[in-house]
Each structure stands twice: as C-alpha cells, then as structure tokens.
C-alpha positions as a printed Julia matrix, in Angstrom:
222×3 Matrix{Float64}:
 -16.1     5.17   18.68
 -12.96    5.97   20.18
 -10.72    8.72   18.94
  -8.13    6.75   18.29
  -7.64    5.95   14.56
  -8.26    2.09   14.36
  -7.28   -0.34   11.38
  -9.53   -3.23   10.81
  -7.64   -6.27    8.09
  -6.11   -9.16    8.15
  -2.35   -9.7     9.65
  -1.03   -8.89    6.48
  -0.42   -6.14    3.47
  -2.65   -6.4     1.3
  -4.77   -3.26    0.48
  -4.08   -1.95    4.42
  -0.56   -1.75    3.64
  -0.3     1.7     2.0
  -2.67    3.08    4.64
  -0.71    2.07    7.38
   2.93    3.57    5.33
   0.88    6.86    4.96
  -0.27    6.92    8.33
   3.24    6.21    9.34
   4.51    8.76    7.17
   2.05   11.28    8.65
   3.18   10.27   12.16
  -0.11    9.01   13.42
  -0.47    6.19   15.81
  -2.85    3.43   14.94
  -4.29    0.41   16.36
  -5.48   -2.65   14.69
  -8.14   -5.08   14.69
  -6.81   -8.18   13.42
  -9.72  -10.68   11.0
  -8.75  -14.27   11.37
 -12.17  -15.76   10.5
 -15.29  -15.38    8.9
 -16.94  -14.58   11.77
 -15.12  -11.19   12.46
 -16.13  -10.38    8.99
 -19.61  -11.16    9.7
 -19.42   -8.92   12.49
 -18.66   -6.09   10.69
 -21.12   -6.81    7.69
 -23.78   -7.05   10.28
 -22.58   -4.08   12.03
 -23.24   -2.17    8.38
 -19.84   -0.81    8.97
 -18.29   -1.88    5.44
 -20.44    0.19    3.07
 -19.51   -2.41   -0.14
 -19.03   -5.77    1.95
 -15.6    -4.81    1.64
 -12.3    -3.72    4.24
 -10.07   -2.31    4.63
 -12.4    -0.3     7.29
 -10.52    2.75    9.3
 -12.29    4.28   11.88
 -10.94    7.79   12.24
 -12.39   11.24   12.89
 -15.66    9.2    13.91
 -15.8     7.94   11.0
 -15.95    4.3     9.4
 -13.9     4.54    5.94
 -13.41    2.19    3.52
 -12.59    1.74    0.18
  -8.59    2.21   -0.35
  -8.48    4.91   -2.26
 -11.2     7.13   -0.21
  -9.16    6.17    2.77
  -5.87    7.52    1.3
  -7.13   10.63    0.1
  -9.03   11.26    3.17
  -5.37   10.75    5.04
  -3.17   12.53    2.69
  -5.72   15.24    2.84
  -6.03   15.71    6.48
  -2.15   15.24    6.93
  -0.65   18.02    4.31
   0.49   15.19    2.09
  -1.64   15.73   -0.89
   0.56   18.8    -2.5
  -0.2    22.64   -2.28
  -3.13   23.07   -5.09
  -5.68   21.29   -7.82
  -2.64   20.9   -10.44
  -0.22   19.1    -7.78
  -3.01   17.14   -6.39
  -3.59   15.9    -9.93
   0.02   14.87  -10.96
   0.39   13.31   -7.17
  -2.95   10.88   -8.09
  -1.48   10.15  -11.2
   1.62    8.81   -9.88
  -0.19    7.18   -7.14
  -2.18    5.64   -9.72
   0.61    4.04  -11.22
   2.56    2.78   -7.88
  -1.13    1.3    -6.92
  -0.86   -0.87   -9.9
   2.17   -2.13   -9.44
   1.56   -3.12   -5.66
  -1.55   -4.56   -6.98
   0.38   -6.49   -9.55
   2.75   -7.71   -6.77
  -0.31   -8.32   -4.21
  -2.11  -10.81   -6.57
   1.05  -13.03   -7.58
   0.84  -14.55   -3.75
  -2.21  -15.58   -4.23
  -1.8   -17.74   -7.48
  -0.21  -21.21   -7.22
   0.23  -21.26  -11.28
   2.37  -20.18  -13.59
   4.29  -18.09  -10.74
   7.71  -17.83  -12.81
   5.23  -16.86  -15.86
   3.6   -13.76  -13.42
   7.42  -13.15  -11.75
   8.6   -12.5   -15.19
   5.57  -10.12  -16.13
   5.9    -7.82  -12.95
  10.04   -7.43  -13.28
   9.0    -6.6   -17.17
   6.14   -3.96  -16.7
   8.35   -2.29  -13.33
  11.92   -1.81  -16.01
   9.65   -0.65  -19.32
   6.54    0.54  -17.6
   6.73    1.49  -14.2
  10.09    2.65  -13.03
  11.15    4.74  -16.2
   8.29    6.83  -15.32
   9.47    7.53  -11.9
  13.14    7.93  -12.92
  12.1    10.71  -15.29
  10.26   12.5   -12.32
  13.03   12.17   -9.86
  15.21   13.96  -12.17
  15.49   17.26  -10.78
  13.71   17.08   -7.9
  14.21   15.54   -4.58
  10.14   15.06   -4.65
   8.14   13.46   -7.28
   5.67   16.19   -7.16
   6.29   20.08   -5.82
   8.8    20.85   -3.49
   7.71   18.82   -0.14
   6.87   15.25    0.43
   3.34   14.21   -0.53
   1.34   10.4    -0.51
   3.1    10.09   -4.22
   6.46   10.07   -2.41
   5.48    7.72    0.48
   3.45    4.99   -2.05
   7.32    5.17   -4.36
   8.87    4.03   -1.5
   6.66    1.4    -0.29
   6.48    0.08   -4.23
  10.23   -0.08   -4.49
  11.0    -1.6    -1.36
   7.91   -4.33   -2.4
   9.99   -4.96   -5.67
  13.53   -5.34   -4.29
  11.67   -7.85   -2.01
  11.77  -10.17   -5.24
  14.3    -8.79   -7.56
  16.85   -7.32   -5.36
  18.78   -5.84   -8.33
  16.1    -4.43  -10.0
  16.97   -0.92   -9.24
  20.95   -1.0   -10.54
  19.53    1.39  -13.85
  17.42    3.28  -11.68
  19.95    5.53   -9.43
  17.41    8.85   -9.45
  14.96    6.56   -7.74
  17.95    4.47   -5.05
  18.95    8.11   -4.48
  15.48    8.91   -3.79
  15.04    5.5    -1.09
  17.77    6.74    0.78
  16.5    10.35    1.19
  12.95    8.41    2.15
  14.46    6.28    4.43
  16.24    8.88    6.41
  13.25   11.15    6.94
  12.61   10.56   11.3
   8.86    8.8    10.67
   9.53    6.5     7.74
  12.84    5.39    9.76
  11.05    4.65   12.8
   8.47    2.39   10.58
  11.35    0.75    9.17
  12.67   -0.88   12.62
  11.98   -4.44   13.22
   8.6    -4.3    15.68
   7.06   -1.44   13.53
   3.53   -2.57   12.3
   5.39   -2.91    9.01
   3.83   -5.99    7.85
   5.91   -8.85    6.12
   5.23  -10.18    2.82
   2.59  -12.56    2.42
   3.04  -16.43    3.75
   1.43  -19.01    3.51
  -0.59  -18.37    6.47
  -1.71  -15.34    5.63
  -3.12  -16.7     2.33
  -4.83  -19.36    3.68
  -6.95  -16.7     6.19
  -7.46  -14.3     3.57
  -9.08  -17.06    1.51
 -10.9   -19.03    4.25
 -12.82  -15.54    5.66
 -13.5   -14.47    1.75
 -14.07  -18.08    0.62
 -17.16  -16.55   -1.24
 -14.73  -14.93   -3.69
 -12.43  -17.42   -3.96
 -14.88  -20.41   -5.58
C-alpha cells in the first residue's frame, strides 16, 4: 500500500463526495480508483478490503477505511478540522449530521424515475423549514458554525448549499447569514482551487452514472 491516500468509487458523488471536499479542504492530494463494473467490485470483496461489502474504501495511513462517516472523522481528525475539544466536536457532528441528511436526501432523488416533482418539492420544503433555518441561526454571529476556526461542519455547509442551488438556484434569497458564509468558503485558497473546472469536483449525477452505479450493485437494486 502506497502512501498516497487513494479513493476507490464510482465517477460520481455519491457518498465519496464529502470525503473528497474534506480532503480538499484539508489540502491533501488524492488519487482515485474509478468502479465501472461488477467486476472491480468483486475485486475488492475478494480482496476483504470492504469490511461491510460496502465503498466508499480510502486507503490512507496504511489503512483500508470505509464506512462514510468513519472515514470523515478519521480525516477531520487527523487534519485539525474536528474543533478544539469534546463539546465542539459534539455540536460539529451534530451539524454534520444534519447537512448528511440533506445530501442524502438530494443523493437518492437521482436515482428514482417516479414521482420526481413529488421528491423535488419535499427536499426544497425540508432545506427552507428544516434544514437551512438551523444553519442561519448558527451563522449568526460567527463567521464559523462551530468555535472560532473552520472545522468538517463548515466544509459539509458548503458542499450542501452549493448541492441545493444546483436545483433551486434561489433557494438561498432568505438565507443571507449562510450566502455570506459561501462567499467567505469560497475564498479560502483550498476550497477555491477545488472549485476550478478540472478539480476532482465531481458533477451531479447523469444518466450514466446511474446506470453504473446500478449495474455493479444490481444486487440492491432488484
């Protein structure tokens, strides 16, 4: 295992997404090992390198990760972005919490060929009553959701709002702690320079990357 930190996923978000922004964010370099069939998933199952039968895998620090969440932590952690004690640590994991859930919400509508408008109309509702209020409120006197420096909290916001306007490009006219906050984000050197067309940003989901993501995990999509 090499010691460069290496992504294995699809050509697409998905759950890799937010690892790659935080890695980004950190200003670590990354490779990545694209799946486009079953059989590189095979691979990997038979290599016993995804502990549930499940990527995203990172290897880093000789280590094969996986499980989002773990992998997050273990990045945030290692990187300074997970706040200065226990008590910050807890209020950045509940915010991540919440952006989590509404990437997930936004992460499952491409995936659906039914009642899109119907699941459209249920993300733009739970972002303006449940979501965004929340992060409003903690933007208020702070340039930082959590502390005084820029944690994972920060870095998931960003990535969540940017996922949002993707859809409903107005959706932040009520919101101006958190279009303040963007721009602030968007300026910082790192997030900037993942920003640029060529970054390994991905775009949102197509149709091709659907159609892979189903094909290699046709198991789960019976």
């Amino acid at each position: 295992m090499s010691g460069k930190v290496v992504l294995h996923y699809f050509d697409g978000r998905g759950k890799m997404e937010s690892i790659r922004w935080l890695l980004a964010a950190a200003g670590v370099e990354f490779e990545e090992v694209i799946i486009t069939k079953r059989e590189h998933y095979d691979k990997l199952l038979n290599d016993g390198a995804l502990m549930f039968q499940q990527v995203p895998l990172v290897e880093i620090d000789g280590m094969q990760l996986v499980q989002t969440k773990a992998i997050l932590n273990y990045i945030a952690g290692k990187y300074n972005l997970y706040g200065k004690d226990l008590k910050e640590r807890a209020l950045i994991d509940m915010y991540t919490e919440g952006t989590l859930d509404l990437m997930d919400l936004i992460m499952l509508y491409y995936f659906f060929s039914e009642d899109k408008q119907k699941r459209l109309s249920d993300i733009e509702q739970k972002a303006k009553e449940r979501f965004l209020p929340v992060f409003e409120k903690g933007l208020a006197n702070s340039d930082f959701l959590v502390g005084n420096q820029l944690s994972r909290a920060d870095v998931h916001l960003l990535e969540a709002t940017l996922m949002l306007q993707e859809i409903f490009p107005t959706i932040l006219s009520t919101f101006p702690k958190i279009q303040a906050f963007q721009e602030r984000m968007k300026a910082l050197p790192k997030i900037s320079k993942f920003l640029q067309p060529g970054s390994a940003r991905k775009p949102p989901p197509d149709e091709v990357y659907v159609k892979t993501v189903k094909e290699v995990f046709s198991h789960l999509f019976k």
